[in-house]
Each structure stands twice: as structure tokens, then as C-alpha cells.
Amino acid sequence: MWSSKDVYYISDSTGILATNLGQALICQFPEINFHEEKFPFVLNKEEAKKILDYILKKSSGRRPLIFSTIMTTEIRAVFDSPEVELFDAFEFFMTRLEGCLEAKALGVPGFSRHIDNLTMAKRVEAIHYCLEHDDGVNIHELDEAEVILLGVSRSGKTPVSVYLATQMGMKSANFPLTSEYLKAYTLPEEIIKNRKRAIGLTTTPEVLHSVREKRYADSNYAKRSTCSEEIQTAETIFHNHQIPIVSTAGKSIEEVATQVSQELGLSKKPTSLNEGS
């Protein structure tokens, strides 16, 4: 068994799909150390050959893994080398899909990323809103929010809020439960009246302690007892106001964002899938 492997994510677009696919697979092998690099926007054979030369030189015959989502056949063929292990998502799925649909694929790199002006404008608006309503700023404008994330300091509010805006086009605000609100077991009136769009983020005392300790080592703020007390108080506040709770502990930003959207009914299964459950 290999103790370590080099992994490369190669794409003619952003590389998000190749990276997500590869990481979803290699995480099933925790006993192996993976060294990862990403090469997005590989748009011609010359660049592809330079990247392959770099990979072969750096990996020194150790048969590195390549996860590819390159659409163009000629560019994709460059990485079909006996010295690497190529996992080609498009070749595997597209050939079979063309057969099932009895149609020829467009073969346009990154076509799914080419969104219309209306969709782009909505996403840009969501990003601006997110940045202008981070960490409790402008709470008098929460009526416009689609999602309001609440939680104690360092519970993951900002990264999840940014993901909701940038990747899902949602107007997301977040508000920190500071000592003022924790001691009083309360929330600002602006949040209470919009609580149907609020989600409480929580975590474990161990995780919160670890995160805070890295920033403010040996402080009262980072003590495990402080973390535990703040989490318990925050969860009590959420329960008192019937605000759904999502834990960020051990989850990726994408997982938390998806769960948040599902809790608020912004992304849910068709009714027929929930029947009888």
C-alpha cells in the first residue's frame, strides 16, 4: 500500500468539479497522505504538455493521480500517459451519456459556468449584500435577507455566509452572539421579527476551543469551559425562539451551506420523495 500519493486536478474551466470529485474519492483512504495541486483553465495542448512534464518531473515515477474534467479530446489525450493514473470524468460519463441520449455533446469547456445576465446580476447582488451584512453590520436591513446565520464567535458564520452568496446566489447576513446577548439570553428585535429566515450555527466545545486557541492562545476566550458555556447558552436562545440549529463540527462549508438551505426550504427534495418517510 502507498503511504503517500501526488494528486493533480486538471480542468479547462475553474477546476471545482475535478477537485470536488477527486477529494470525495481520496478522502476514503485516510491512511494515505495525499499531496494535491490544481491546474484550472488548461486551454491548449502546449500548456497541457508543460503541465504533464511538470507532473512527471515532480512525481519522479511514483505514478501520480490525475483527476481531469477537460472537455477537448486533443487536450485530454495529452494526460493519457502510462506514467500517471488518469481518472477522466468527462470521457467516462460523456461517451455513455451520448449513447443513452443518442445525441452528440457540444464539447464546450465550462459551458455550465456560462450563466445569463440575470443570474449573474442576482449573484453579484447577493455577494454585495453578504459583505455589507457580515458580523452584525446593518442589522436594520435584515428584512432583505434570505438567510440569517447566528452563532457564537468562530462558529463558522462568515465562511458559510460567503458560500451561500457566491455559490448559491442567496442574500446572506450573519450576526454574532456576543456576551451582551448571551448574558441576557436574548436576540436583537431585528432578528426576532425575521427569525423564520434565521439558522443557528453551533459546534462542539472541543472544536471551538481548538479554533479560538489558534487565534488567542491561553486566553479566557479560548478556554474549553468558556466555549462550552457559550455554546449551551446560544443553543438555549435558539430553542427559545424556535430557530433551527445546524452543527458545523466536522463538516465542510459546502455541507453546512446545503443543510442551511434545506432547513429554510430554499433547497428541498420534491414532495414525492418525502412521502411515506
CSV table of C-alpha atoms in Angstrom, one decimal:
chain,number,residue,atom,x,y,z
A,1,MET,CA,0.0,0.0,0.0
A,2,TRP,CA,1.2,3.5,-0.8
A,3,SER,CA,2.0,5.7,2.2
A,4,SER,CA,1.6,8.9,0.0
A,5,LYS,CA,0.5,9.9,-3.4
A,6,ASP,CA,0.7,13.1,-5.5
A,7,VAL,CA,-2.8,14.2,-6.8
A,8,TYR,CA,-3.4,16.7,-9.6
A,9,TYR,CA,-6.8,18.3,-10.5
A,10,ILE,CA,-6.8,19.5,-14.1
A,11,SER,CA,-9.6,21.3,-15.9
A,12,ASP,CA,-10.3,23.6,-18.8
A,13,SER,CA,-12.6,25.6,-16.5
A,14,THR,CA,-12.4,26.5,-12.8
A,15,GLY,CA,-11.4,23.0,-11.6
A,16,ILE,CA,-14.1,23.0,-9.0
A,17,LEU,CA,-15.7,19.8,-10.4
A,18,ALA,CA,-12.4,17.9,-10.8
A,19,THR,CA,-11.3,18.9,-7.3
A,20,ASN,CA,-14.6,18.0,-5.6
A,21,LEU,CA,-14.7,14.7,-7.4
A,22,GLY,CA,-11.1,13.8,-6.6
A,23,GLN,CA,-11.4,14.8,-2.9
A,24,ALA,CA,-14.6,13.0,-2.5
A,25,LEU,CA,-12.8,9.8,-3.6
A,26,ILE,CA,-9.4,10.1,-1.9
A,27,CYS,CA,-10.9,11.0,1.5
A,28,GLN,CA,-12.0,7.3,1.6
A,29,PHE,CA,-8.3,6.5,2.1
A,30,PRO,CA,-7.3,8.3,5.4
A,31,GLU,CA,-4.2,6.1,5.9
A,32,ILE,CA,-2.6,7.6,2.8
A,33,ASN,CA,-1.1,11.1,2.7
A,34,PHE,CA,-2.1,13.0,-0.5
A,35,HIS,CA,-0.2,16.0,-1.9
A,36,GLU,CA,-2.6,18.0,-4.0
A,37,GLU,CA,-2.2,20.6,-6.7
A,38,LYS,CA,-4.8,22.2,-9.1
A,39,PHE,CA,-4.4,23.4,-12.7
A,40,PRO,CA,-7.5,25.2,-13.9
A,41,PHE,CA,-8.1,26.8,-17.3
A,42,VAL,CA,-5.9,24.4,-19.3
A,43,LEU,CA,-7.0,25.6,-22.8
A,44,ASN,CA,-4.4,24.2,-25.3
A,45,LYS,CA,-2.1,21.3,-25.9
A,46,GLU,CA,1.1,23.2,-25.4
A,47,GLU,CA,0.1,24.2,-21.9
A,48,ALA,CA,-1.1,20.7,-21.2
A,49,LYS,CA,2.3,19.2,-22.2
A,50,LYS,CA,4.1,21.7,-19.9
A,51,ILE,CA,1.9,20.6,-17.0
A,52,LEU,CA,2.4,16.9,-17.7
A,53,ASP,CA,6.2,17.5,-17.9
A,54,TYR,CA,6.0,19.3,-14.5
A,55,ILE,CA,3.9,16.5,-13.0
A,56,LEU,CA,6.2,13.7,-14.2
A,57,LYS,CA,9.3,15.5,-13.0
A,58,LYS,CA,7.9,16.3,-9.6
A,59,SER,CA,6.4,12.9,-9.0
A,60,SER,CA,9.5,11.0,-10.1
A,61,GLY,CA,7.9,7.9,-11.5
A,62,ARG,CA,5.6,7.4,-8.5
A,63,ARG,CA,2.5,7.2,-10.8
A,64,PRO,CA,0.6,10.3,-9.6
A,65,LEU,CA,-3.2,10.5,-9.7
A,66,ILE,CA,-4.8,12.9,-12.2
A,67,PHE,CA,-8.4,13.9,-11.9
A,68,SER,CA,-9.5,15.6,-15.2
A,69,THR,CA,-12.6,17.4,-16.4
A,70,ILE,CA,-11.1,18.5,-19.7
A,71,MET,CA,-13.7,18.5,-22.4
A,72,THR,CA,-11.5,18.9,-25.6
A,73,THR,CA,-10.3,15.4,-26.7
A,74,GLU,CA,-6.9,16.6,-28.0
A,75,ILE,CA,-6.0,18.3,-24.8
A,76,ARG,CA,-7.4,15.4,-22.7
A,77,ALA,CA,-5.3,12.9,-24.6
A,78,VAL,CA,-2.0,14.7,-23.5
A,79,PHE,CA,-2.6,13.4,-20.0
A,80,ASP,CA,-3.4,9.8,-21.1
A,81,SER,CA,0.2,8.7,-20.2
A,82,PRO,CA,1.3,5.3,-18.9
A,83,GLU,CA,3.3,7.1,-16.3
A,84,VAL,CA,0.2,8.5,-14.5
A,85,GLU,CA,-3.1,7.2,-13.3
A,86,LEU,CA,-5.7,9.2,-15.2
A,87,PHE,CA,-9.3,9.5,-13.9
A,88,ASP,CA,-11.2,11.2,-16.7
A,89,ALA,CA,-14.7,12.2,-15.6
A,90,PHE,CA,-15.9,13.5,-18.9
A,91,GLU,CA,-14.6,10.7,-21.1
A,92,PHE,CA,-16.2,8.1,-18.7
A,93,PHE,CA,-19.6,9.8,-18.4
A,94,MET,CA,-19.9,11.7,-21.7
A,95,THR,CA,-19.4,8.7,-24.0
A,96,ARG,CA,-22.1,6.7,-22.2
A,97,LEU,CA,-24.4,9.7,-22.0
A,98,GLU,CA,-24.2,10.3,-25.7
A,99,GLY,CA,-25.1,6.7,-26.3
A,100,CYS,CA,-28.1,6.9,-23.9
A,101,LEU,CA,-29.4,10.2,-25.4
A,102,GLU,CA,-28.5,9.2,-29.0
A,103,ALA,CA,-27.0,12.7,-29.4
A,104,LYS,CA,-23.7,14.4,-29.7
A,105,ALA,CA,-22.4,16.5,-26.8
A,106,LEU,CA,-21.5,20.1,-27.5
A,107,GLY,CA,-17.9,19.6,-26.2
A,108,VAL,CA,-17.7,23.2,-25.0
A,109,PRO,CA,-15.3,23.8,-22.0
A,110,GLY,CA,-17.0,25.1,-18.8
A,111,PHE,CA,-20.4,25.5,-20.6
A,112,SER,CA,-22.3,25.1,-17.3
A,113,ARG,CA,-20.5,28.2,-16.0
A,114,HIS,CA,-21.8,30.4,-18.8
A,115,ILE,CA,-24.8,31.9,-16.9
A,116,ASP,CA,-27.1,34.5,-18.2
A,117,ASN,CA,-27.0,38.2,-17.2
A,118,LEU,CA,-30.0,37.9,-14.9
A,119,THR,CA,-28.4,35.1,-12.9
A,120,MET,CA,-25.1,36.9,-12.8
A,121,ALA,CA,-26.7,40.1,-11.6
A,122,LYS,CA,-28.6,38.2,-8.8
A,123,ARG,CA,-25.3,36.6,-7.6
A,124,VAL,CA,-23.4,39.9,-7.6
A,125,GLU,CA,-26.2,41.5,-5.6
A,126,ALA,CA,-26.1,38.6,-3.2
A,127,ILE,CA,-22.3,39.0,-2.7
A,128,HIS,CA,-22.6,42.7,-2.1
A,129,TYR,CA,-25.4,42.1,0.4
A,130,CYS,CA,-23.3,39.4,2.2
A,131,LEU,CA,-20.3,41.7,2.5
A,132,GLU,CA,-22.4,44.6,3.8
A,133,HIS,CA,-24.1,42.5,6.4
A,134,ASP,CA,-21.2,40.5,7.8
A,135,ASP,CA,-20.7,40.1,11.6
A,136,GLY,CA,-23.8,42.0,12.7
A,137,VAL,CA,-23.4,45.1,10.4
A,138,ASN,CA,-26.5,46.9,9.2
A,139,ILE,CA,-29.0,44.7,11.1
A,140,HIS,CA,-31.7,47.2,10.3
A,141,GLU,CA,-31.7,45.8,6.7
A,142,LEU,CA,-32.3,42.2,7.6
A,143,ASP,CA,-35.8,42.3,6.0
A,144,GLU,CA,-34.0,41.8,2.7
A,145,ALA,CA,-32.0,38.8,3.8
A,146,GLU,CA,-32.9,35.3,2.5
A,147,VAL,CA,-30.7,33.7,5.2
A,148,ILE,CA,-29.6,35.0,8.6
A,149,LEU,CA,-26.8,33.0,10.3
A,150,LEU,CA,-26.4,33.2,14.1
A,151,GLY,CA,-23.8,31.8,16.3
A,152,VAL,CA,-21.0,32.5,18.9
A,153,SER,CA,-17.7,33.8,17.7
A,154,ARG,CA,-15.8,31.4,15.4
A,155,SER,CA,-18.7,29.0,14.9
A,156,GLY,CA,-18.3,29.3,11.1
A,157,LYS,CA,-20.8,32.1,10.2
A,158,THR,CA,-18.8,34.2,7.8
A,159,PRO,CA,-17.4,31.4,5.5
A,160,VAL,CA,-20.8,29.7,5.2
A,161,SER,CA,-22.5,33.1,4.6
A,162,VAL,CA,-19.9,33.9,1.8
A,163,TYR,CA,-20.5,30.4,0.2
A,164,LEU,CA,-24.3,30.9,0.2
A,165,ALA,CA,-23.8,34.2,-1.6
A,166,THR,CA,-21.1,33.3,-4.1
A,167,GLN,CA,-22.1,29.8,-5.0
A,168,MET,CA,-25.9,29.7,-4.3
A,169,GLY,CA,-26.8,33.4,-5.0
A,170,MET,CA,-28.5,33.9,-1.7
A,171,LYS,CA,-28.6,37.2,0.2
A,172,SER,CA,-27.0,36.0,3.5
A,173,ALA,CA,-26.3,38.0,6.6
A,174,ASN,CA,-24.7,36.8,9.8
A,175,PHE,CA,-24.8,38.0,13.4
A,176,PRO,CA,-22.5,37.1,16.3
A,177,LEU,CA,-23.9,36.2,19.7
A,178,THR,CA,-21.7,38.4,21.9
A,179,SER,CA,-21.6,38.4,25.7
A,180,GLU,CA,-24.3,41.1,25.6
A,181,TYR,CA,-26.9,38.7,24.2
A,182,LEU,CA,-25.6,35.6,25.8
A,183,LYS,CA,-25.8,37.0,29.3
A,184,ALA,CA,-29.4,38.3,28.6
A,185,TYR,CA,-30.5,35.1,26.8
A,186,THR,CA,-31.9,37.3,24.0
A,187,LEU,CA,-31.6,38.5,20.4
A,188,PRO,CA,-32.0,41.9,18.8
A,189,GLU,CA,-35.6,42.7,17.8
A,190,GLU,CA,-34.5,42.9,14.1
A,191,ILE,CA,-33.6,39.2,14.2
A,192,ILE,CA,-36.6,38.1,16.3
A,193,LYS,CA,-39.0,39.5,13.7
A,194,ASN,CA,-37.1,37.8,10.9
A,195,ARG,CA,-36.4,34.5,12.8
A,196,LYS,CA,-38.2,32.4,10.1
A,197,ARG,CA,-35.2,33.1,7.9
A,198,ALA,CA,-32.6,32.5,10.7
A,199,ILE,CA,-30.4,29.5,11.4
A,200,GLY,CA,-28.3,29.0,14.5
A,201,LEU,CA,-24.9,27.6,13.8
A,202,THR,CA,-23.3,25.5,16.6
A,203,THR,CA,-20.3,23.3,17.1
A,204,THR,CA,-18.6,21.3,19.8
A,205,PRO,CA,-16.6,22.8,22.7
A,206,GLU,CA,-13.6,20.9,21.5
A,207,VAL,CA,-13.7,22.2,18.0
A,208,LEU,CA,-14.4,25.8,19.1
A,209,HIS,CA,-11.6,25.6,21.7
A,210,SER,CA,-9.2,24.5,19.0
A,211,VAL,CA,-10.2,27.3,16.6
A,212,ARG,CA,-10.0,30.0,19.2
A,213,GLU,CA,-6.8,28.7,20.7
A,214,LYS,CA,-5.0,29.2,17.4
A,215,ARG,CA,-6.0,32.9,17.3
A,216,TYR,CA,-5.9,33.8,21.0
A,217,ALA,CA,-3.8,31.1,22.8
A,218,ASP,CA,-4.2,30.7,26.6
A,219,SER,CA,-7.0,33.3,26.7
A,220,ASN,CA,-10.2,33.1,28.7
A,221,TYR,CA,-12.0,33.5,25.3
A,222,ALA,CA,-10.4,30.2,24.2
A,223,LYS,CA,-10.9,28.2,27.4
A,224,ARG,CA,-12.8,25.0,26.9
A,225,SER,CA,-15.2,25.9,29.7
A,226,THR,CA,-15.9,29.3,28.1
A,227,CYS,CA,-16.6,27.6,24.8
A,228,SER,CA,-18.9,25.0,26.4
A,229,GLU,CA,-20.9,27.7,28.3
A,230,GLU,CA,-21.3,29.9,25.2
A,231,ILE,CA,-22.5,27.0,23.0
A,232,GLN,CA,-25.0,25.9,25.6
A,233,THR,CA,-26.4,29.4,26.1
A,234,ALA,CA,-26.6,30.0,22.3
A,235,GLU,CA,-28.5,26.7,21.8
A,236,THR,CA,-30.9,27.7,24.5
A,237,ILE,CA,-31.5,31.0,22.8
A,238,PHE,CA,-32.1,29.2,19.5
A,239,HIS,CA,-34.6,26.8,21.1
A,240,ASN,CA,-36.4,29.7,22.9
A,241,HIS,CA,-37.0,31.4,19.6
A,242,GLN,CA,-37.7,28.2,17.6
A,243,ILE,CA,-34.7,28.8,15.4
A,244,PRO,CA,-33.3,25.7,13.6
A,245,ILE,CA,-29.8,24.6,14.6
A,246,VAL,CA,-27.1,23.3,12.2
A,247,SER,CA,-23.8,22.0,13.6
A,248,THR,CA,-20.6,22.9,11.7
A,249,ALA,CA,-18.4,20.4,13.6
A,250,GLY,CA,-16.7,18.0,11.2
A,251,LYS,CA,-18.5,19.3,8.2
A,252,SER,CA,-17.3,21.2,5.1
A,253,ILE,CA,-18.6,24.7,4.3
A,254,GLU,CA,-20.5,23.1,1.3
A,255,GLU,CA,-22.2,20.6,3.6
A,256,VAL,CA,-23.2,23.3,6.1
A,257,ALA,CA,-24.5,25.6,3.4
A,258,THR,CA,-26.6,22.9,1.8
A,259,GLN,CA,-28.1,21.9,5.2
A,260,VAL,CA,-28.9,25.6,5.9
A,261,SER,CA,-30.7,26.0,2.6
A,262,GLN,CA,-32.6,22.8,3.2
A,263,GLU,CA,-33.6,23.8,6.7
A,264,LEU,CA,-35.1,27.0,5.4
A,265,GLY,CA,-36.8,25.3,2.5
A,266,LEU,CA,-34.7,27.0,-0.1
A,267,SER,CA,-33.4,23.7,-1.4
A,268,LYS,CA,-35.5,20.7,-0.8
A,269,LYS,CA,-36.5,17.3,-2.2
A,270,PRO,CA,-39.6,17.0,-4.4
A,271,THR,CA,-42.7,16.3,-2.3
A,272,SER,CA,-43.0,12.8,-3.9
A,273,LEU,CA,-39.6,11.8,-2.4
A,274,ASN,CA,-40.7,12.7,1.1
A,275,GLU,CA,-44.0,10.7,1.0
A,276,GLY,CA,-44.1,7.9,3.4
A,277,SER,CA,-41.0,8.9,5.3
